[in-house]
mmCIF file of C-alpha atoms and ligand atoms in Angstrom:
data_model
loop_
_atom_site.group_PDB
_atom_site.id
_atom_site.type_symbol
_atom_site.label_atom_id
_atom_site.label_comp_id
_atom_site.label_asym_id
_atom_site.label_seq_id
_atom_site.Cartn_x
_atom_site.Cartn_y
_atom_site.Cartn_z
ATOM 1 C CA MET A 1 0.000 0.000 0.000
ATOM 2 C CA VAL A 2 1.309 3.434 -0.904
ATOM 3 C CA LEU A 3 1.461 5.511 2.277
ATOM 4 C CA PRO A 4 1.108 9.283 2.599
ATOM 5 C CA ILE A 5 4.493 11.009 2.916
ATOM 6 C CA VAL A 6 4.935 13.358 5.819
ATOM 7 C CA GLN A 7 6.264 16.782 4.845
ATOM 8 C CA TYR A 8 8.531 19.300 6.521
ATOM 9 C CA GLY A 9 6.774 20.893 9.479
ATOM 10 C CA HIS A 10 5.408 17.590 10.794
ATOM 11 C CA PRO A 11 6.880 16.898 14.253
ATOM 12 C CA VAL A 12 7.572 13.199 13.549
ATOM 13 C CA LEU A 13 10.418 14.224 11.199
ATOM 14 C CA ARG A 14 12.275 15.553 14.256
ATOM 15 C CA LYS A 15 11.810 12.392 16.325
ATOM 16 C CA LYS A 16 14.623 9.946 16.915
ATOM 17 C CA GLY A 17 13.491 6.502 15.819
ATOM 18 C CA ALA A 18 13.132 3.677 18.325
ATOM 19 C CA ALA A 19 15.508 0.764 17.760
ATOM 20 C CA ILE A 20 13.878 -2.355 16.344
ATOM 21 C CA SER A 21 14.713 -5.503 18.321
ATOM 22 C CA LEU A 22 12.434 -7.896 16.448
ATOM 23 C CA VAL A 23 11.318 -7.835 12.813
ATOM 24 C CA THR A 24 7.635 -8.545 13.434
ATOM 25 C CA PRO A 25 5.034 -9.208 10.695
ATOM 26 C CA GLU A 26 3.894 -5.586 11.210
ATOM 27 C CA ILE A 27 7.416 -4.301 10.532
ATOM 28 C CA LYS A 28 7.679 -6.562 7.463
ATOM 29 C CA GLN A 29 4.422 -5.115 6.129
ATOM 30 C CA LEU A 30 5.670 -1.596 6.838
ATOM 31 C CA ILE A 31 8.823 -2.368 4.821
ATOM 32 C CA VAL A 32 6.719 -3.575 1.859
ATOM 33 C CA ASP A 33 4.577 -0.432 2.079
ATOM 34 C CA MET A 34 7.631 1.818 2.339
ATOM 35 C CA PHE A 35 9.122 0.329 -0.838
ATOM 36 C CA GLU A 36 5.826 0.823 -2.671
ATOM 37 C CA THR A 37 5.665 4.405 -1.443
ATOM 38 C CA MET A 38 9.283 5.118 -2.426
ATOM 39 C CA VAL A 39 8.868 3.671 -5.935
ATOM 40 C CA GLU A 40 5.574 5.511 -6.482
ATOM 41 C CA ASN A 41 7.319 8.785 -5.605
ATOM 42 C CA HIS A 42 10.526 8.036 -7.574
ATOM 43 C CA GLY A 43 12.740 8.248 -4.506
ATOM 44 C CA VAL A 44 16.053 6.456 -3.932
ATOM 45 C CA GLY A 45 15.440 6.215 -0.187
ATOM 46 C CA LEU A 46 12.696 6.530 2.395
ATOM 47 C CA ALA A 47 12.893 6.616 6.186
ATOM 48 C CA ALA A 48 10.179 5.386 8.563
ATOM 49 C CA GLN A 49 9.735 8.931 9.921
ATOM 50 C CA GLN A 50 8.641 10.005 6.431
ATOM 51 C CA VAL A 51 5.596 7.745 6.695
ATOM 52 C CA GLY A 52 4.893 8.873 10.245
ATOM 53 C CA GLN A 53 6.711 6.132 12.203
ATOM 54 C CA ALA A 54 9.625 7.037 14.464
ATOM 55 C CA LEU A 55 11.620 3.819 13.998
ATOM 56 C CA GLN A 56 15.196 2.900 13.048
ATOM 57 C CA LEU A 57 14.132 1.659 9.623
ATOM 58 C CA THR A 58 14.909 2.820 6.102
ATOM 59 C CA VAL A 59 14.549 1.449 2.582
ATOM 60 C CA ILE A 60 16.883 2.313 -0.299
ATOM 61 C CA ASP A 61 17.125 1.508 -3.997
ATOM 62 C CA VAL A 62 19.592 3.409 -6.192
ATOM 63 C CA ARG A 63 19.011 1.388 -9.377
ATOM 64 C CA GLU A 64 16.785 3.991 -11.026
ATOM 65 C CA SER A 65 19.440 6.698 -10.762
ATOM 66 C CA GLU A 66 22.245 7.227 -13.257
ATOM 67 C CA ARG A 67 24.513 8.606 -10.568
ATOM 68 C CA PRO A 68 27.293 6.121 -9.754
ATOM 69 C CA SER A 69 27.560 4.093 -6.557
ATOM 70 C CA THR A 70 30.237 1.715 -5.271
ATOM 71 C CA LEU A 71 29.929 -1.275 -2.953
ATOM 72 C CA GLU A 72 32.348 -3.543 -1.114
ATOM 73 C CA LEU A 73 31.300 -6.710 0.673
ATOM 74 C CA ASN A 74 33.875 -8.546 2.800
ATOM 75 C CA GLY A 75 36.568 -6.263 1.397
ATOM 76 C CA GLN A 76 35.759 -7.181 -2.209
ATOM 77 C CA PRO A 77 34.127 -4.966 -4.855
ATOM 78 C CA ALA A 78 30.510 -6.052 -5.370
ATOM 79 C CA THR A 79 27.710 -5.247 -7.801
ATOM 80 C CA VAL A 80 25.444 -2.526 -6.446
ATOM 81 C CA ALA A 81 22.368 -3.683 -8.400
ATOM 82 C CA ASP A 82 22.588 -7.188 -6.874
ATOM 83 C CA PHE A 83 22.476 -5.618 -3.397
ATOM 84 C CA MET A 84 19.249 -3.687 -4.133
ATOM 85 C CA PRO A 85 16.607 -3.192 -2.891
ATOM 86 C CA LEU A 86 18.138 -2.553 0.509
ATOM 87 C CA THR A 87 16.407 -2.473 3.898
ATOM 88 C CA LEU A 88 18.435 -1.136 6.828
ATOM 89 C CA ILE A 89 17.302 -1.594 10.414
ATOM 90 C CA ASN A 90 19.154 0.208 13.243
ATOM 91 C CA PRO A 91 21.893 1.387 10.813
ATOM 92 C CA GLU A 92 25.188 2.837 12.007
ATOM 93 C CA THR A 93 27.609 4.568 9.662
ATOM 94 C CA THR A 94 31.330 5.278 9.953
ATOM 95 C CA PRO A 95 32.953 7.804 7.583
ATOM 96 C CA LEU A 96 35.879 6.449 5.551
ATOM 97 C CA GLY A 97 36.579 9.242 3.080
ATOM 98 C CA PRO A 98 36.728 13.026 2.853
ATOM 99 C CA ARG A 99 33.527 15.036 2.562
ATOM 100 C CA GLU A 100 32.273 15.814 -0.907
ATOM 101 C CA ALA A 101 29.457 18.096 -2.079
ATOM 102 C CA GLY A 102 26.624 16.442 -3.985
ATOM 103 C CA PRO A 103 23.035 17.247 -4.922
ATOM 104 C CA GLU A 104 20.224 16.027 -2.668
ATOM 105 C CA GLY A 105 16.487 16.201 -2.524
ATOM 106 C CA CYS A 106 14.032 14.720 -0.047
ATOM 107 C CA LEU A 107 10.498 13.386 -0.507
ATOM 108 C CA SER A 108 9.485 15.384 2.578
ATOM 109 C CA PHE A 109 10.696 18.602 0.861
ATOM 110 C CA PRO A 110 9.039 18.627 -2.591
ATOM 111 C CA GLU A 111 10.870 20.726 -5.216
ATOM 112 C CA ILE A 112 13.694 21.643 -2.825
ATOM 113 C CA TYR A 113 17.220 20.612 -3.814
ATOM 114 C CA ALA A 114 20.656 21.558 -2.547
ATOM 115 C CA ASP A 115 24.279 20.472 -2.514
ATOM 116 C CA ILE A 116 25.220 18.808 0.775
ATOM 117 C CA LEU A 117 28.701 17.945 2.068
ATOM 118 C CA ARG A 118 29.008 14.345 3.247
ATOM 119 C CA PRO A 119 31.757 11.728 3.502
ATOM 120 C CA GLU A 120 31.974 10.157 0.040
ATOM 121 C CA LYS A 121 32.706 6.707 1.404
ATOM 122 C CA ILE A 122 31.293 5.034 4.528
ATOM 123 C CA LYS A 123 31.104 1.753 6.368
ATOM 124 C CA VAL A 124 27.592 0.621 7.279
ATOM 125 C CA ARG A 125 26.433 -1.846 9.891
ATOM 126 C CA ALA A 126 22.740 -2.691 10.211
ATOM 127 C CA LEU A 127 20.213 -5.471 10.525
ATOM 128 C CA ASN A 128 18.456 -6.818 7.449
ATOM 129 C CA THR A 129 14.819 -7.977 7.194
ATOM 130 C CA GLU A 130 15.829 -11.382 8.597
ATOM 131 C CA GLY A 131 17.206 -9.663 11.691
ATOM 132 C CA GLU A 132 20.773 -10.593 10.661
ATOM 133 C CA THR A 133 23.701 -8.185 10.985
ATOM 134 C CA ILE A 134 25.023 -6.939 7.650
ATOM 135 C CA GLU A 135 28.151 -4.881 7.019
ATOM 136 C CA PHE A 136 29.282 -3.170 3.851
ATOM 137 C CA VAL A 137 31.341 -0.297 2.535
ATOM 138 C CA CYS A 138 29.769 2.022 -0.008
ATOM 139 C CA GLY A 139 30.511 5.176 -1.964
ATOM 140 C CA GLY A 140 28.891 7.608 -4.364
ATOM 141 C CA LEU A 141 25.114 7.923 -4.442
ATOM 142 C CA LEU A 142 24.568 4.870 -2.240
ATOM 143 C CA ALA A 143 26.755 6.353 0.519
ATOM 144 C CA ARG A 144 24.891 9.648 0.204
ATOM 145 C CA ALA A 145 21.484 7.939 0.358
ATOM 146 C CA VAL A 146 22.426 5.805 3.383
ATOM 147 C CA GLN A 147 23.662 8.899 5.244
ATOM 148 C CA HIS A 148 20.637 11.012 4.315
ATOM 149 C CA GLU A 149 18.266 8.253 5.475
ATOM 150 C CA THR A 150 20.240 7.431 8.639
ATOM 151 C CA ASP A 151 20.040 11.129 9.522
ATOM 152 C CA HIS A 152 16.223 10.916 9.226
ATOM 153 C CA LEU A 153 16.220 8.063 11.751
ATOM 154 C CA HIS A 154 17.795 10.480 14.250
ATOM 155 C CA GLY A 155 15.495 13.393 13.454
ATOM 156 C CA ILE A 156 18.152 15.149 11.365
ATOM 157 C CA LEU A 157 17.087 16.681 8.045
ATOM 158 C CA PHE A 158 19.175 17.679 5.018
ATOM 159 C CA ILE A 159 18.417 21.344 5.697
ATOM 160 C CA ASP A 160 20.451 20.931 8.918
ATOM 161 C CA ARG A 161 23.486 20.106 6.773
ATOM 162 C CA MET A 162 23.102 22.933 4.248
ATOM 163 C CA ASP A 163 25.564 25.790 4.425
ATOM 164 C CA ARG A 164 24.163 29.093 5.671
ATOM 165 C CA LYS A 165 23.978 30.733 2.236
ATOM 166 C CA THR A 166 22.073 27.810 0.684
ATOM 167 C CA LYS A 167 19.615 27.734 3.554
ATOM 168 C CA GLU A 168 19.092 31.498 3.353
ATOM 169 C CA ASP A 169 18.358 31.207 -0.372
ATOM 170 C CA LEU A 170 15.749 28.529 0.382
ATOM 171 C CA ARG A 171 14.336 30.272 3.455
ATOM 172 C CA ASP A 172 11.075 31.466 1.875
ATOM 173 C CA ASP A 173 10.312 28.062 0.325
ATOM 174 C CA LEU A 174 11.115 26.267 3.582
ATOM 175 C CA ASP A 175 8.966 28.617 5.643
ATOM 176 C CA ALA A 176 6.060 28.255 3.201
ATOM 177 C CA LEU A 177 6.279 24.448 3.277
ATOM 178 C CA GLN A 178 6.456 24.343 7.067
ATOM 179 C CA LYS A 179 3.507 26.695 7.350
ATOM 180 C CA ALA A 180 1.396 24.659 4.898
ATOM 181 C CA THR A 181 2.146 21.410 6.746
ATOM 182 C CA LYS A 182 1.263 22.926 10.118
ATOM 183 C CA ALA A 183 -1.971 24.390 8.730
ATOM 184 C CA GLN A 184 -2.912 20.989 7.327
ATOM 185 C CA LEU A 185 -2.192 19.274 10.672
ATOM 186 C CA LYS A 186 -4.351 21.812 12.485
ATOM 187 C CA GLY A 187 -7.204 21.222 10.054
ATOM 188 C CA LYS A 188 -7.267 17.492 10.792
HETATM 189 ZN ZN1 LIG B 201 14.862 12.722 3.116
#
């Protein structure tokens, strides 16, 4: 089922997600719904907060993008496409490379895009849908997506990582979006 996406101004986007200790049937259904929602909206990643659930859960699929990604499994280069779609539960990231600027958008911020500085290569540790620990090293778009989504799970948004000038330039759009979301919440 395609779920409604929560937009900037909704308080759940600022909530730290609860860790998931058991992948219950409800969580499995949520994962299925999150993938459907992400695909429907042409996203490369979606965090549980974006569908109104403050949980340490995100789904990612970079296959639709032409921007390059790299992947290493057990120290060996691996094929990114074979590793997709990707569900990360309780993810933790460790930076491995210097920060690099790259374009980002967010399904909770329609029509708003900006360059964000992030480590270009990271190590990731998480649980998969079977509740097993997975570890991998990634770079490029995949590393950017994992970091953007992991931020969501801690209530951090990409606007928090914009430089001051970029955020100033977007100020009116951000204020308008926040205001519209709050007005809609009040009306419910
Ligand atoms: Zn986002």
